[in-house]
Coordinates of C-alpha atoms in Angstrom, one line a residue:
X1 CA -36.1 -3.0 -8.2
X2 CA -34.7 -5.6 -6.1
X3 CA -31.6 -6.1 -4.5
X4 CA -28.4 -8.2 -5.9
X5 CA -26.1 -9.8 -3.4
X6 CA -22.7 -10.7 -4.6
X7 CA -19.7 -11.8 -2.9
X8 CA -16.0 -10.5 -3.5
X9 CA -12.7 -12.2 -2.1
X10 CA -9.2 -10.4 -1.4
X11 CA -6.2 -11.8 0.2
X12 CA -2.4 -11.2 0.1
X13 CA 0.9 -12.9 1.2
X14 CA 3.7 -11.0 3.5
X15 CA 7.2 -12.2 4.7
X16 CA 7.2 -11.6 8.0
X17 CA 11.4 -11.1 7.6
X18 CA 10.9 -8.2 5.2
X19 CA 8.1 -6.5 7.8
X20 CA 11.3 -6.9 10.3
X21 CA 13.7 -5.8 8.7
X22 CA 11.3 -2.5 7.9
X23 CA 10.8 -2.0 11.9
X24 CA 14.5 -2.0 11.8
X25 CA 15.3 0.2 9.4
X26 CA 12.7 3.0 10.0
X27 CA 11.1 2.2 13.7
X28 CA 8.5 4.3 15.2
X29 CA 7.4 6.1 11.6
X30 CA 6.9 2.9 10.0
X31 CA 4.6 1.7 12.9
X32 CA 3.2 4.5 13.0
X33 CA 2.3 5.3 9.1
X34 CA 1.0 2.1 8.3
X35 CA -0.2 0.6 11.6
X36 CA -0.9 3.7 13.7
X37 CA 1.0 2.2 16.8
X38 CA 2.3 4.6 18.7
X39 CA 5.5 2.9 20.6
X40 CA 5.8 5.2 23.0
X41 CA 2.0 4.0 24.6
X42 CA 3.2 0.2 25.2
X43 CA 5.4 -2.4 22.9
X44 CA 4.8 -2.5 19.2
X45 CA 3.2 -6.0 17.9
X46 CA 5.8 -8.4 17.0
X47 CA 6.6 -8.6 13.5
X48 CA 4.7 -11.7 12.7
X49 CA 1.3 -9.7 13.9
X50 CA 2.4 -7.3 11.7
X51 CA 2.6 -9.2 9.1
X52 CA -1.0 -10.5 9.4
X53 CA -1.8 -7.0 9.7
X54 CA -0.5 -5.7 6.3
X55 CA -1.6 -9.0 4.5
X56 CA -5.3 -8.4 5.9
X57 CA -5.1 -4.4 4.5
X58 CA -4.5 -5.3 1.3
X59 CA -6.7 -7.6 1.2
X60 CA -9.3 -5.2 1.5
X61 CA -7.4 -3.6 -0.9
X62 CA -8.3 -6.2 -3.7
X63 CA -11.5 -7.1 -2.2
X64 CA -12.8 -3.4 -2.7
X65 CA -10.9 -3.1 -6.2
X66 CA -9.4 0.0 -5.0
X67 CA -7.3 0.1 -8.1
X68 CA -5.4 3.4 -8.7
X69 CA -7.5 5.4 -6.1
X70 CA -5.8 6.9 -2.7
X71 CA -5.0 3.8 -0.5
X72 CA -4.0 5.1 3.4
X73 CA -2.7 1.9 4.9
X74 CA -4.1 3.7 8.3
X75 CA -7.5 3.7 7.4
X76 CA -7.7 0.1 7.8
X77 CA -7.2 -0.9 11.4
X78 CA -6.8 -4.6 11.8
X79 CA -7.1 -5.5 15.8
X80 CA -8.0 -9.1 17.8
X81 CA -11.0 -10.0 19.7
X82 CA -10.3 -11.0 23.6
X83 CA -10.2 -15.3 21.6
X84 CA -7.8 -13.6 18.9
X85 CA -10.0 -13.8 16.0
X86 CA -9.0 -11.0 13.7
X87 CA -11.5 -7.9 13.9
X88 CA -11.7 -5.7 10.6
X89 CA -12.4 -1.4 10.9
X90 CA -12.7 1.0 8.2
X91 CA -12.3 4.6 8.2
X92 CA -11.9 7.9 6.1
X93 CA -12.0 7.2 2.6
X94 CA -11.2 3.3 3.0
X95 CA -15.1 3.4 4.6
X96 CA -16.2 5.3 1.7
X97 CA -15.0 3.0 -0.7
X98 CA -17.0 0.1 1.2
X99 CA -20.0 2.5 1.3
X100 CA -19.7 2.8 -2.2
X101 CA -19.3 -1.1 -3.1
X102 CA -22.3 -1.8 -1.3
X103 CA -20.5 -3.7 1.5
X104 CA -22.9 -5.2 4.2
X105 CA -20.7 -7.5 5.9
X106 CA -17.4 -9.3 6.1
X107 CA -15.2 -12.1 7.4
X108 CA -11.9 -11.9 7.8
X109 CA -8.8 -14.8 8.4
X110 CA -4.9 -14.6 8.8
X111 CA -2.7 -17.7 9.3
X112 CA 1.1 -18.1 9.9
X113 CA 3.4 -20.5 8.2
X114 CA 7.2 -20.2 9.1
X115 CA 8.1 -17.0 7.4
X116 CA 4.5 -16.3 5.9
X117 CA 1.6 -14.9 6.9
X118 CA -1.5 -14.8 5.0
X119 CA -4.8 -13.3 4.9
X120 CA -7.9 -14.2 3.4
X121 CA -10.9 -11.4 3.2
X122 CA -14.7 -12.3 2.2
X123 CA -16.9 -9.2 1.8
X124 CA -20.8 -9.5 1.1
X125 CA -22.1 -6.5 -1.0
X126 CA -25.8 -5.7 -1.7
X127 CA -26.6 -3.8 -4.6
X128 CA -29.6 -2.3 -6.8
X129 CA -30.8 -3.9 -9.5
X130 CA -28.5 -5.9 -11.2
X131 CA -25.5 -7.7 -10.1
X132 CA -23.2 -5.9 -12.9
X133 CA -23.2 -3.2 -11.1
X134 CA -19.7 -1.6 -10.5
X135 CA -17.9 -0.7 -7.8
X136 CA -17.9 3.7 -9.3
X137 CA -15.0 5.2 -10.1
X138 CA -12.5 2.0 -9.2
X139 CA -9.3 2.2 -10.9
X140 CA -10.5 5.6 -12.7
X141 CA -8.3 8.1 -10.2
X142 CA -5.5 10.6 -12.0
X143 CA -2.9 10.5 -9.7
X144 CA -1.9 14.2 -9.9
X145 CA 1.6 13.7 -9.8
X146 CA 1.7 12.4 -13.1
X147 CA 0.4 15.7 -14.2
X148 CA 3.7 17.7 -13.3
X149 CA 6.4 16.8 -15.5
X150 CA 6.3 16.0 -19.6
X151 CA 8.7 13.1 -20.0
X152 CA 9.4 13.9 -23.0
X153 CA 10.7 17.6 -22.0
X154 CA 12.1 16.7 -18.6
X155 CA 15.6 18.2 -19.0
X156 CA 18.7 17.4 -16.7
X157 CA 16.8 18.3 -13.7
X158 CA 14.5 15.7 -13.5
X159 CA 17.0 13.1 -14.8
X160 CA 19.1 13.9 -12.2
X161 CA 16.2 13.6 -9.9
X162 CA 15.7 9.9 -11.6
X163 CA 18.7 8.7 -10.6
X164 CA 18.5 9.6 -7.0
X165 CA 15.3 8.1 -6.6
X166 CA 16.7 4.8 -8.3
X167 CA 19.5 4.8 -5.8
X168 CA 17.3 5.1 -3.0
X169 CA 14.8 2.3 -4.5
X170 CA 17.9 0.1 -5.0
X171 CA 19.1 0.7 -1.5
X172 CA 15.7 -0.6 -0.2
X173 CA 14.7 -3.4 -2.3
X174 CA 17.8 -4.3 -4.5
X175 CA 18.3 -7.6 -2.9
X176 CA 15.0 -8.8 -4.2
X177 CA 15.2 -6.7 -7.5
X178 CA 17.2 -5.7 -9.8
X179 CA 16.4 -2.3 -9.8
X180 CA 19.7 -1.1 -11.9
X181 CA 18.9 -3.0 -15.0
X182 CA 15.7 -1.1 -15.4
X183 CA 14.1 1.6 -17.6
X184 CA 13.1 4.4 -15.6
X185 CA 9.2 3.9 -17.2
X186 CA 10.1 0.1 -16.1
X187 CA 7.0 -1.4 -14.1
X188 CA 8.6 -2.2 -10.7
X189 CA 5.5 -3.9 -9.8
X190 CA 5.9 -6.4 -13.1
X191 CA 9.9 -6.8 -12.0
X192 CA 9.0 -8.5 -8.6
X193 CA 8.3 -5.4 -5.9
X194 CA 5.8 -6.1 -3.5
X195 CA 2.9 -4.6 -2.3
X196 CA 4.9 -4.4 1.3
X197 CA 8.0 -3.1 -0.2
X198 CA 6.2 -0.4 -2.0
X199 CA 5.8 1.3 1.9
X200 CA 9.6 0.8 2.4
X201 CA 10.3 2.5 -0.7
X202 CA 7.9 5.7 0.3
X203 CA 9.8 5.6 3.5
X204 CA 12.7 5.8 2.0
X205 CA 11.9 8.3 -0.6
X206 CA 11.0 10.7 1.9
X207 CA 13.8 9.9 4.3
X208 CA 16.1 10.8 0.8
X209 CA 13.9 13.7 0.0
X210 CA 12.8 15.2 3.4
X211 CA 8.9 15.3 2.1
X212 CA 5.9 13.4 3.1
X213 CA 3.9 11.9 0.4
X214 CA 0.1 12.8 0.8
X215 CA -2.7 10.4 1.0
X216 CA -3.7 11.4 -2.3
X217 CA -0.7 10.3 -3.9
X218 CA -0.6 6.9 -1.6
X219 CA -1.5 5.4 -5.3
X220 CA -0.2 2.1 -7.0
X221 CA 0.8 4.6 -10.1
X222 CA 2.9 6.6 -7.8
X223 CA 4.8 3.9 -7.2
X224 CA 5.2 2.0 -10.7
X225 CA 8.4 2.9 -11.7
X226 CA 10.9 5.4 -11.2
X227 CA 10.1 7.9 -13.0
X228 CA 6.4 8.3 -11.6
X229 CA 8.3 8.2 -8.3
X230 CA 10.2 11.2 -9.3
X231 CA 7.3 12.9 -11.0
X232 CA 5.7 12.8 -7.5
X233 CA 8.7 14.1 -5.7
X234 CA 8.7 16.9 -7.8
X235 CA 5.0 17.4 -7.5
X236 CA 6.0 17.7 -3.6
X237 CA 9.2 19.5 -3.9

């Protein structure tokens, strides 16, 4: 049966103040987590690189329709070339998902504007037989946090635990939105939090919470509201 060949587009849109201001505020483990610098080797890209960076990674995020599957922000390295074209390398399960999609080949562009940087992601897949075809599994994942706790029979405890991780979601992106006015089943994606912010908030949870969220939980359903936020605390607690 012969071969299909499709093409699928990504790209995404990061402030390059907001990237700042998360160097700032959490330094080498933010480099480190999401970009795999490692400061103490030589000086961390400026923000507006990083910028790029994150825009390019998800990106591949939306090019790959990762959907609700495990997405490590380090198993997407995003270097230059010696004329500073951007240079694309998967790795771990980020690889697989490629594998999986068919991928063959891909170009990738960033561009800067003012406070913006952008990045645009073209991937060529070849499949059998018919075009149709889907990418397996995409957006099928159970994240298993959302397995731990009944919301309906969650008792003080994990109310309690609610309104900690609100506070510490407010204290990160409150400025942008209004995280007080929401349900806890709210979608914070929906209310205006970013694909970038969604790192400062994990960050932040387990700054609050002294835990490290796993790759397996480094879902978009981890993060939709605050009380799948909590559920995965306690998952990890």
């Amino acid at each position: 049966m012969a071969s299909s060949i499709s093409i699928r587009v990504g790209c995404d849109l990061v402030s390059v103040d907001d990237v700042q201001r998360a160097v700032d505020r959490y330094g080498s483990r933010y480099l480190a987590r999401v970009f795999g610098v490692n400061p103490s080797t030589g000086d961390a890209p400026p923000a507006r690189t990083l910028a790029g960076r994150f825009a390019a990674k998800e990106a591949v995020a939306k090019a790959l329709s990762v959907g609700d599957k495990p997405f490590p922000w380090s198993e997407v390295a995003i270097t230059s070339d010696r004329d500073g074209r951007p240079r694309l390398e998967l790795s771990g399960r980020m690889a697989e998902y490629a594998r999986e999609a068919g991928v063959i080949d891909w170009d990738l562009s960033v561009t800067h504007e003012k406070n913006l940087a952008m990045a645009m992601l073209a991937m060529i897949l070849e499949r059998p037989g018919s075009s149709s075809a889907a990418l397996a599994g995409a957006g099928s994942a159970i994240d298993p946090a959302m397995q731990v706790v009944d919301a309906t029979n969650r008792g003080e405890g994990m109310d309690e635990l609610v309104r900690r991780v609100r506070d510490t979601v407010a204290g990160v992106i409150g400025d942008t939105v209004e995280v007080a006015r929401l349900g806890s089943r709210d979608d914070l994606f929906a209310a205006g939090m970013t694909s970038h912010q969604t790192v400062q908030v994990m960050l932040g949870l387990e700054d609050e919470f002294d835990l490290e969220f796993p790759d397996d939980q480094l879902t978009r359903s981890t993060f939709t509201s605050l009380d799948s936020m909590a559920r995965a605390v306690a998952s990890l607690s």
